[in-house]
Amino acid sequence: MTGVQPIIDVRHVSKVYDRGRRGESGFRAVDNVSLSILKGESYGLVGESGSGKSTTARLIMRLVEKTSGEVLIDGTPIHDLSASALRDFRRKIQIVFQDPLASLNPRLTIGETLADCLRFHGLGTASSRLRAARDILDQVALGSAYAARYPHELSGGQSQRVGIARALILEPKIVVLDEPVSALDVSVQAQILNLLSRLQAERGLTYLFISHDLNVVRHFCDRVGIMQRGA
């Protein structure tokens, strides 16, 4: 990767959580981690539960603050961003969770949930936001009719497609996939992975794929990093 600027550049990043007890050292969740990911690449981050891979992803998204080190996205140090610049940054990098239903409001339709993502960022009008919601549902192979459904009406595979739609409606450059298929059966896993591959090719997306399943990562990712005990 000599001479090529990565879209994600993590430099000697650590995260230590205070245990809250006098005289007791903090818990080091991430310990001096460095990695770089090129634009358009699928990078797998693998490790057992508690290895620090999800914390690393949240540091990259600036959902938690680093203790030391530096994270650059497109050459910009993200932990130096002002509040307004951070709001714009959040449009560039989105996340798909393992359990998207847990993050969906059961009182809102799928269309309303997707439209809310645009409303939060001050994008479009009420009618244009709903059109965008229906369009993105078509693109994840659900169909615009799902805009009128509620979360409890969805299967596991359908809810994961909604999670992908919610991540993509803001047209990000980077998508963090946090165990996106581990809760699905094998046949549905294949469908979701194929969908993610197609969307990556169509949109030029960069993926950070977090998993404990080496077989899935080998199939899906261009390169792999392994974490153990925070490093």
PDB file of C-alpha atoms in Angstrom:
ATOM      1  CA  MET A   1       0.000   0.000   0.000  1.00  0.00           C
ATOM      2  CA  THR A   2       3.039   2.242  -0.388  1.00  0.00           C
ATOM      3  CA  GLY A   3       2.096   5.627  -1.851  1.00  0.00           C
ATOM      4  CA  VAL A   4      -1.654   5.013  -1.517  1.00  0.00           C
ATOM      5  CA  GLN A   5      -3.581   6.912   1.158  1.00  0.00           C
ATOM      6  CA  PRO A   6      -5.960   4.583   2.988  1.00  0.00           C
ATOM      7  CA  ILE A   7      -9.526   5.691   3.554  1.00  0.00           C
ATOM      8  CA  ILE A   8      -9.269   4.356   7.130  1.00  0.00           C
ATOM      9  CA  ASP A   9      -5.955   4.788   8.933  1.00  0.00           C
ATOM     10  CA  VAL A  10      -5.740   3.678  12.567  1.00  0.00           C
ATOM     11  CA  ARG A  11      -2.422   4.586  14.207  1.00  0.00           C
ATOM     12  CA  HIS A  12      -1.424   3.053  17.555  1.00  0.00           C
ATOM     13  CA  VAL A  13      -4.885   3.520  19.059  1.00  0.00           C
ATOM     14  CA  SER A  14      -5.675   2.466  22.615  1.00  0.00           C
ATOM     15  CA  LYS A  15      -8.828   2.635  24.710  1.00  0.00           C
ATOM     16  CA  VAL A  16      -8.678   2.304  28.490  1.00  0.00           C
ATOM     17  CA  TYR A  17     -11.865   2.283  30.579  1.00  0.00           C
ATOM     18  CA  ASP A  18     -11.612   3.571  34.128  1.00  0.00           C
ATOM     19  CA  ARG A  19     -12.604   0.910  36.666  1.00  0.00           C
ATOM     20  CA  GLY A  20     -13.701   3.633  39.057  1.00  0.00           C
ATOM     21  CA  ARG A  21     -11.687   2.325  42.003  1.00  0.00           C
ATOM     22  CA  ARG A  22      -8.809   4.257  43.528  1.00  0.00           C
ATOM     23  CA  GLY A  23      -5.466   2.589  42.957  1.00  0.00           C
ATOM     24  CA  GLU A  24      -6.823   0.074  40.440  1.00  0.00           C
ATOM     25  CA  SER A  25      -5.594   0.264  36.858  1.00  0.00           C
ATOM     26  CA  GLY A  26      -8.133   0.703  34.073  1.00  0.00           C
ATOM     27  CA  PHE A  27      -9.369  -1.972  31.689  1.00  0.00           C
ATOM     28  CA  ARG A  28      -7.450  -1.803  28.410  1.00  0.00           C
ATOM     29  CA  ALA A  29     -10.068  -2.747  25.798  1.00  0.00           C
ATOM     30  CA  VAL A  30      -7.874  -1.793  22.815  1.00  0.00           C
ATOM     31  CA  ASP A  31      -4.101  -1.834  23.095  1.00  0.00           C
ATOM     32  CA  ASN A  32      -1.921  -0.009  20.540  1.00  0.00           C
ATOM     33  CA  VAL A  33      -3.858  -1.144  17.462  1.00  0.00           C
ATOM     34  CA  SER A  34      -2.843  -0.022  13.975  1.00  0.00           C
ATOM     35  CA  LEU A  35      -4.568  -0.912  10.709  1.00  0.00           C
ATOM     36  CA  SER A  36      -5.293   0.656   7.327  1.00  0.00           C
ATOM     37  CA  ILE A  37      -8.067   0.017   4.831  1.00  0.00           C
ATOM     38  CA  LEU A  38      -8.083   1.105   1.211  1.00  0.00           C
ATOM     39  CA  LYS A  39     -11.045   2.636  -0.586  1.00  0.00           C
ATOM     40  CA  GLY A  40     -13.361  -0.036  -1.992  1.00  0.00           C
ATOM     41  CA  GLU A  41     -11.833  -2.794   0.123  1.00  0.00           C
ATOM     42  CA  SER A  42     -13.530  -5.301   2.416  1.00  0.00           C
ATOM     43  CA  TYR A  43     -11.387  -5.646   5.524  1.00  0.00           C
ATOM     44  CA  GLY A  44     -12.201  -8.373   8.018  1.00  0.00           C
ATOM     45  CA  LEU A  45     -11.527  -7.843  11.719  1.00  0.00           C
ATOM     46  CA  VAL A  46     -11.665 -11.204  13.486  1.00  0.00           C
ATOM     47  CA  GLY A  47     -11.453 -12.221  17.112  1.00  0.00           C
ATOM     48  CA  GLU A  48     -13.228 -13.984  19.927  1.00  0.00           C
ATOM     49  CA  SER A  49     -15.736 -12.201  22.130  1.00  0.00           C
ATOM     50  CA  GLY A  50     -13.989  -9.581  24.241  1.00  0.00           C
ATOM     51  CA  SER A  51     -10.992  -9.265  21.920  1.00  0.00           C
ATOM     52  CA  GLY A  52     -11.646  -5.565  21.306  1.00  0.00           C
ATOM     53  CA  LYS A  53     -12.812  -5.675  17.697  1.00  0.00           C
ATOM     54  CA  SER A  54     -16.175  -3.955  18.300  1.00  0.00           C
ATOM     55  CA  THR A  55     -14.519  -1.283  20.462  1.00  0.00           C
ATOM     56  CA  THR A  56     -12.030  -0.695  17.645  1.00  0.00           C
ATOM     57  CA  ALA A  57     -14.931  -0.205  15.229  1.00  0.00           C
ATOM     58  CA  ARG A  58     -16.587   2.285  17.570  1.00  0.00           C
ATOM     59  CA  LEU A  59     -13.323   4.191  17.888  1.00  0.00           C
ATOM     60  CA  ILE A  60     -13.163   4.384  14.085  1.00  0.00           C
ATOM     61  CA  MET A  61     -16.714   5.758  14.043  1.00  0.00           C
ATOM     62  CA  ARG A  62     -15.954   8.029  17.014  1.00  0.00           C
ATOM     63  CA  LEU A  63     -18.794   6.539  18.998  1.00  0.00           C
ATOM     64  CA  VAL A  64     -16.285   6.267  21.842  1.00  0.00           C
ATOM     65  CA  GLU A  65     -13.270   8.488  22.465  1.00  0.00           C
ATOM     66  CA  LYS A  66      -9.719   7.168  22.221  1.00  0.00           C
ATOM     67  CA  THR A  67      -7.295   7.160  25.124  1.00  0.00           C
ATOM     68  CA  SER A  68      -4.290   7.540  22.833  1.00  0.00           C
ATOM     69  CA  GLY A  69      -3.288   7.219  19.186  1.00  0.00           C
ATOM     70  CA  GLU A  70      -4.974   8.632  16.107  1.00  0.00           C
ATOM     71  CA  VAL A  71      -7.739   7.686  13.655  1.00  0.00           C
ATOM     72  CA  LEU A  72      -7.834   9.302  10.212  1.00  0.00           C
ATOM     73  CA  ILE A  73     -10.691   8.997   7.745  1.00  0.00           C
ATOM     74  CA  ASP A  74      -9.800  10.183   4.247  1.00  0.00           C
ATOM     75  CA  GLY A  75      -6.698  11.791   5.780  1.00  0.00           C
ATOM     76  CA  THR A  76      -8.644  13.750   8.426  1.00  0.00           C
ATOM     77  CA  PRO A  77      -8.017  13.113  12.164  1.00  0.00           C
ATOM     78  CA  ILE A  78     -11.574  12.471  13.366  1.00  0.00           C
ATOM     79  CA  HIS A  79     -10.979  13.004  17.084  1.00  0.00           C
ATOM     80  CA  ASP A  80     -10.112  16.653  16.399  1.00  0.00           C
ATOM     81  CA  LEU A  81     -13.413  17.405  14.650  1.00  0.00           C
ATOM     82  CA  SER A  82     -15.727  20.106  15.953  1.00  0.00           C
ATOM     83  CA  ALA A  83     -19.344  19.259  16.767  1.00  0.00           C
ATOM     84  CA  SER A  84     -20.599  20.508  13.388  1.00  0.00           C
ATOM     85  CA  ALA A  85     -17.819  18.739  11.467  1.00  0.00           C
ATOM     86  CA  LEU A  86     -18.523  15.545  13.416  1.00  0.00           C
ATOM     87  CA  ARG A  87     -22.169  15.691  12.341  1.00  0.00           C
ATOM     88  CA  ASP A  88     -21.076  15.822   8.691  1.00  0.00           C
ATOM     89  CA  PHE A  89     -18.571  13.022   9.321  1.00  0.00           C
ATOM     90  CA  ARG A  90     -21.315  10.722  10.572  1.00  0.00           C
ATOM     91  CA  ARG A  91     -22.878  10.737   7.113  1.00  0.00           C
ATOM     92  CA  LYS A  92     -19.684   9.257   5.665  1.00  0.00           C
ATOM     93  CA  ILE A  93     -19.520   6.195   7.904  1.00  0.00           C
ATOM     94  CA  GLN A  94     -22.484   4.074   8.952  1.00  0.00           C
ATOM     95  CA  ILE A  95     -22.957   0.781  10.780  1.00  0.00           C
ATOM     96  CA  VAL A  96     -25.014  -2.379  10.291  1.00  0.00           C
ATOM     97  CA  PHE A  97     -25.613  -4.179  13.580  1.00  0.00           C
ATOM     98  CA  GLN A  98     -25.882  -7.884  14.321  1.00  0.00           C
ATOM     99  CA  ASP A  99     -29.416  -7.363  15.664  1.00  0.00           C
ATOM    100  CA  PRO A 100     -31.018  -4.487  13.765  1.00  0.00           C
ATOM    101  CA  LEU A 101     -34.417  -5.049  15.418  1.00  0.00           C
ATOM    102  CA  ALA A 102     -32.955  -3.964  18.753  1.00  0.00           C
ATOM    103  CA  SER A 103     -32.243  -0.519  17.303  1.00  0.00           C
ATOM    104  CA  LEU A 104     -35.571  -0.029  15.500  1.00  0.00           C
ATOM    105  CA  ASN A 105     -38.420   1.899  17.100  1.00  0.00           C
ATOM    106  CA  PRO A 106     -41.349  -0.562  17.252  1.00  0.00           C
ATOM    107  CA  ARG A 107     -43.839   2.315  17.003  1.00  0.00           C
ATOM    108  CA  LEU A 108     -42.535   3.571  13.650  1.00  0.00           C
ATOM    109  CA  THR A 109     -43.000   2.006  10.255  1.00  0.00           C
ATOM    110  CA  ILE A 110     -39.891   1.019   8.353  1.00  0.00           C
ATOM    111  CA  GLY A 111     -40.429   3.953   6.003  1.00  0.00           C
ATOM    112  CA  GLU A 112     -40.658   6.405   8.895  1.00  0.00           C
ATOM    113  CA  THR A 113     -37.491   4.998  10.470  1.00  0.00           C
ATOM    114  CA  LEU A 114     -35.523   5.354   7.238  1.00  0.00           C
ATOM    115  CA  ALA A 115     -36.888   8.836   6.566  1.00  0.00           C
ATOM    116  CA  ASP A 116     -35.882   9.896  10.084  1.00  0.00           C
ATOM    117  CA  CYS A 117     -32.228   9.281   9.195  1.00  0.00           C
ATOM    118  CA  LEU A 118     -32.489  11.954   6.510  1.00  0.00           C
ATOM    119  CA  ARG A 119     -34.552  14.292   8.682  1.00  0.00           C
ATOM    120  CA  PHE A 120     -31.924  14.182  11.450  1.00  0.00           C
ATOM    121  CA  HIS A 121     -29.325  15.456   8.995  1.00  0.00           C
ATOM    122  CA  GLY A 122     -31.649  18.114   7.582  1.00  0.00           C
ATOM    123  CA  LEU A 123     -31.910  16.458   4.172  1.00  0.00           C
ATOM    124  CA  GLY A 124     -34.898  16.733   1.848  1.00  0.00           C
ATOM    125  CA  THR A 125     -38.580  17.334   2.488  1.00  0.00           C
ATOM    126  CA  ALA A 126     -41.042  14.996   4.187  1.00  0.00           C
ATOM    127  CA  SER A 127     -42.251  13.650   0.835  1.00  0.00           C
ATOM    128  CA  SER A 128     -38.766  13.317  -0.680  1.00  0.00           C
ATOM    129  CA  ARG A 129     -37.515  11.499   2.417  1.00  0.00           C
ATOM    130  CA  LEU A 130     -40.296   8.929   2.146  1.00  0.00           C
ATOM    131  CA  ARG A 131     -39.526   8.484  -1.570  1.00  0.00           C
ATOM    132  CA  ALA A 132     -35.880   7.893  -0.697  1.00  0.00           C
ATOM    133  CA  ALA A 133     -36.945   5.328   1.911  1.00  0.00           C
ATOM    134  CA  ARG A 134     -38.990   3.409  -0.652  1.00  0.00           C
ATOM    135  CA  ASP A 135     -36.152   3.605  -3.185  1.00  0.00           C
ATOM    136  CA  ILE A 136     -33.541   2.206  -0.799  1.00  0.00           C
ATOM    137  CA  LEU A 137     -35.885  -0.638   0.167  1.00  0.00           C
ATOM    138  CA  ASP A 138     -36.052  -1.555  -3.516  1.00  0.00           C
ATOM    139  CA  GLN A 139     -32.264  -1.500  -3.699  1.00  0.00           C
ATOM    140  CA  VAL A 140     -31.881  -3.975  -0.821  1.00  0.00           C
ATOM    141  CA  ALA A 141     -34.368  -6.315  -2.550  1.00  0.00           C
ATOM    142  CA  LEU A 142     -37.232  -5.878  -0.111  1.00  0.00           C
ATOM    143  CA  GLY A 143     -39.541  -3.703  -2.178  1.00  0.00           C
ATOM    144  CA  SER A 144     -41.140  -0.354  -1.477  1.00  0.00           C
ATOM    145  CA  ALA A 145     -44.234  -1.982   0.078  1.00  0.00           C
ATOM    146  CA  TYR A 146     -42.120  -2.760   3.159  1.00  0.00           C
ATOM    147  CA  ALA A 147     -42.096   0.958   3.991  1.00  0.00           C
ATOM    148  CA  ALA A 148     -45.547   0.491   5.532  1.00  0.00           C
ATOM    149  CA  ARG A 149     -44.538  -2.462   7.732  1.00  0.00           C
ATOM    150  CA  TYR A 150     -43.516  -2.425  11.376  1.00  0.00           C
ATOM    151  CA  PRO A 151     -40.395  -4.088  12.811  1.00  0.00           C
ATOM    152  CA  HIS A 152     -42.301  -6.966  14.434  1.00  0.00           C
ATOM    153  CA  GLU A 153     -43.591  -8.013  10.997  1.00  0.00           C
ATOM    154  CA  LEU A 154     -40.100  -8.763   9.651  1.00  0.00           C
ATOM    155  CA  SER A 155     -38.097 -11.979   9.579  1.00  0.00           C
ATOM    156  CA  GLY A 156     -34.439 -12.018  10.574  1.00  0.00           C
ATOM    157  CA  GLY A 157     -33.223 -11.681   6.998  1.00  0.00           C
ATOM    158  CA  GLN A 158     -35.720  -8.925   6.236  1.00  0.00           C
ATOM    159  CA  SER A 159     -34.759  -6.952   9.331  1.00  0.00           C
ATOM    160  CA  GLN A 160     -31.097  -7.197   8.356  1.00  0.00           C
ATOM    161  CA  ARG A 161     -31.938  -5.819   4.914  1.00  0.00           C
ATOM    162  CA  VAL A 162     -33.652  -2.909   6.675  1.00  0.00           C
ATOM    163  CA  GLY A 163     -30.476  -2.423   8.721  1.00  0.00           C
ATOM    164  CA  ILE A 164     -28.477  -2.265   5.497  1.00  0.00           C
ATOM    165  CA  ALA A 165     -31.002   0.155   3.974  1.00  0.00           C
ATOM    166  CA  ARG A 166     -30.761   2.433   7.000  1.00  0.00           C
ATOM    167  CA  ALA A 167     -26.974   2.469   6.741  1.00  0.00           C
ATOM    168  CA  LEU A 168     -27.033   3.265   3.023  1.00  0.00           C
ATOM    169  CA  ILE A 169     -29.772   5.883   2.845  1.00  0.00           C
ATOM    170  CA  LEU A 170     -27.259   8.589   3.828  1.00  0.00           C
ATOM    171  CA  GLU A 171     -24.959   7.471   0.971  1.00  0.00           C
ATOM    172  CA  PRO A 172     -21.885   6.806   3.130  1.00  0.00           C
ATOM    173  CA  LYS A 173     -18.395   6.003   1.867  1.00  0.00           C
ATOM    174  CA  ILE A 174     -17.705   3.458   4.618  1.00  0.00           C
ATOM    175  CA  VAL A 175     -19.950   0.845   6.224  1.00  0.00           C
ATOM    176  CA  VAL A 176     -19.028  -1.002   9.411  1.00  0.00           C
ATOM    177  CA  LEU A 177     -20.594  -4.464   9.430  1.00  0.00           C
ATOM    178  CA  ASP A 178     -20.689  -5.656  13.047  1.00  0.00           C
ATOM    179  CA  GLU A 179     -21.401  -9.414  12.960  1.00  0.00           C
ATOM    180  CA  PRO A 180     -24.045  -8.782  10.274  1.00  0.00           C
ATOM    181  CA  VAL A 181     -24.854 -12.433   9.501  1.00  0.00           C
ATOM    182  CA  SER A 182     -23.989 -14.345  12.674  1.00  0.00           C
ATOM    183  CA  ALA A 183     -27.625 -14.466  13.844  1.00  0.00           C
ATOM    184  CA  LEU A 184     -28.916 -15.777  10.494  1.00  0.00           C
ATOM    185  CA  ASP A 185     -29.169 -19.307   9.156  1.00  0.00           C
ATOM    186  CA  VAL A 186     -26.736 -20.376   6.450  1.00  0.00           C
ATOM    187  CA  SER A 187     -29.004 -19.848   3.433  1.00  0.00           C
ATOM    188  CA  VAL A 188     -29.988 -16.346   4.574  1.00  0.00           C
ATOM    189  CA  GLN A 189     -26.346 -15.563   5.364  1.00  0.00           C
ATOM    190  CA  ALA A 190     -25.453 -16.249   1.732  1.00  0.00           C
ATOM    191  CA  GLN A 191     -28.237 -13.973   0.487  1.00  0.00           C
ATOM    192  CA  ILE A 192     -27.124 -11.091   2.725  1.00  0.00           C
ATOM    193  CA  LEU A 193     -23.448 -11.498   1.796  1.00  0.00           C
ATOM    194  CA  ASN A 194     -24.340 -11.519  -1.910  1.00  0.00           C
ATOM    195  CA  LEU A 195     -26.441  -8.381  -1.391  1.00  0.00           C
ATOM    196  CA  LEU A 196     -23.571  -6.644   0.390  1.00  0.00           C
ATOM    197  CA  SER A 197     -21.178  -7.578  -2.422  1.00  0.00           C
ATOM    198  CA  ARG A 198     -23.541  -6.206  -5.055  1.00  0.00           C
ATOM    199  CA  LEU A 199     -24.099  -2.952  -3.184  1.00  0.00           C
ATOM    200  CA  GLN A 200     -20.367  -2.519  -2.671  1.00  0.00           C
ATOM    201  CA  ALA A 201     -19.741  -2.886  -6.398  1.00  0.00           C
ATOM    202  CA  GLU A 202     -22.575  -0.514  -7.315  1.00  0.00           C
ATOM    203  CA  ARG A 203     -21.723   2.183  -4.761  1.00  0.00           C
ATOM    204  CA  GLY A 204     -17.945   1.880  -4.388  1.00  0.00           C
ATOM    205  CA  LEU A 205     -18.285   1.190  -0.671  1.00  0.00           C
ATOM    206  CA  THR A 206     -15.526   0.359   1.771  1.00  0.00           C
ATOM    207  CA  TYR A 207     -16.414  -2.293   4.352  1.00  0.00           C
ATOM    208  CA  LEU A 208     -15.027  -3.014   7.801  1.00  0.00           C
ATOM    209  CA  PHE A 209     -16.407  -6.496   8.481  1.00  0.00           C
ATOM    210  CA  ILE A 210     -16.321  -7.593  12.133  1.00  0.00           C
ATOM    211  CA  SER A 211     -16.794 -11.277  12.838  1.00  0.00           C
ATOM    212  CA  HIS A 212     -15.683 -14.290  14.846  1.00  0.00           C
ATOM    213  CA  ASP A 213     -16.406 -16.609  11.887  1.00  0.00           C
ATOM    214  CA  LEU A 214     -13.241 -17.166   9.854  1.00  0.00           C
ATOM    215  CA  ASN A 215     -15.095 -19.061   7.114  1.00  0.00           C
ATOM    216  CA  VAL A 216     -17.386 -16.104   6.417  1.00  0.00           C
ATOM    217  CA  VAL A 217     -14.479 -13.665   6.499  1.00  0.00           C
ATOM    218  CA  ARG A 218     -12.366 -15.770   4.116  1.00  0.00           C
ATOM    219  CA  HIS A 219     -15.249 -15.813   1.643  1.00  0.00           C
ATOM    220  CA  PHE A 220     -16.130 -12.130   1.884  1.00  0.00           C
ATOM    221  CA  CYS A 221     -13.039 -10.088   2.730  1.00  0.00           C
ATOM    222  CA  ASP A 222      -9.988  -8.956   0.755  1.00  0.00           C
ATOM    223  CA  ARG A 223      -7.728  -8.803   3.827  1.00  0.00           C
ATOM    224  CA  VAL A 224      -8.033  -9.890   7.433  1.00  0.00           C
ATOM    225  CA  GLY A 225      -6.762  -8.576  10.764  1.00  0.00           C
ATOM    226  CA  ILE A 226      -6.894 -10.720  13.907  1.00  0.00           C
ATOM    227  CA  MET A 227      -7.412  -9.302  17.397  1.00  0.00           C
ATOM    228  CA  GLN A 228      -6.730 -10.984  20.712  1.00  0.00           C
ATOM    229  CA  ARG A 229      -6.924  -9.384  24.139  1.00  0.00           C
ATOM    230  CA  GLY A 230      -7.244  -5.904  22.696  1.00  0.00           C
ATOM    231  CA  ALA A 231      -4.274  -6.059  20.348  1.00  0.00           C
TER     232      ALA A 231
END
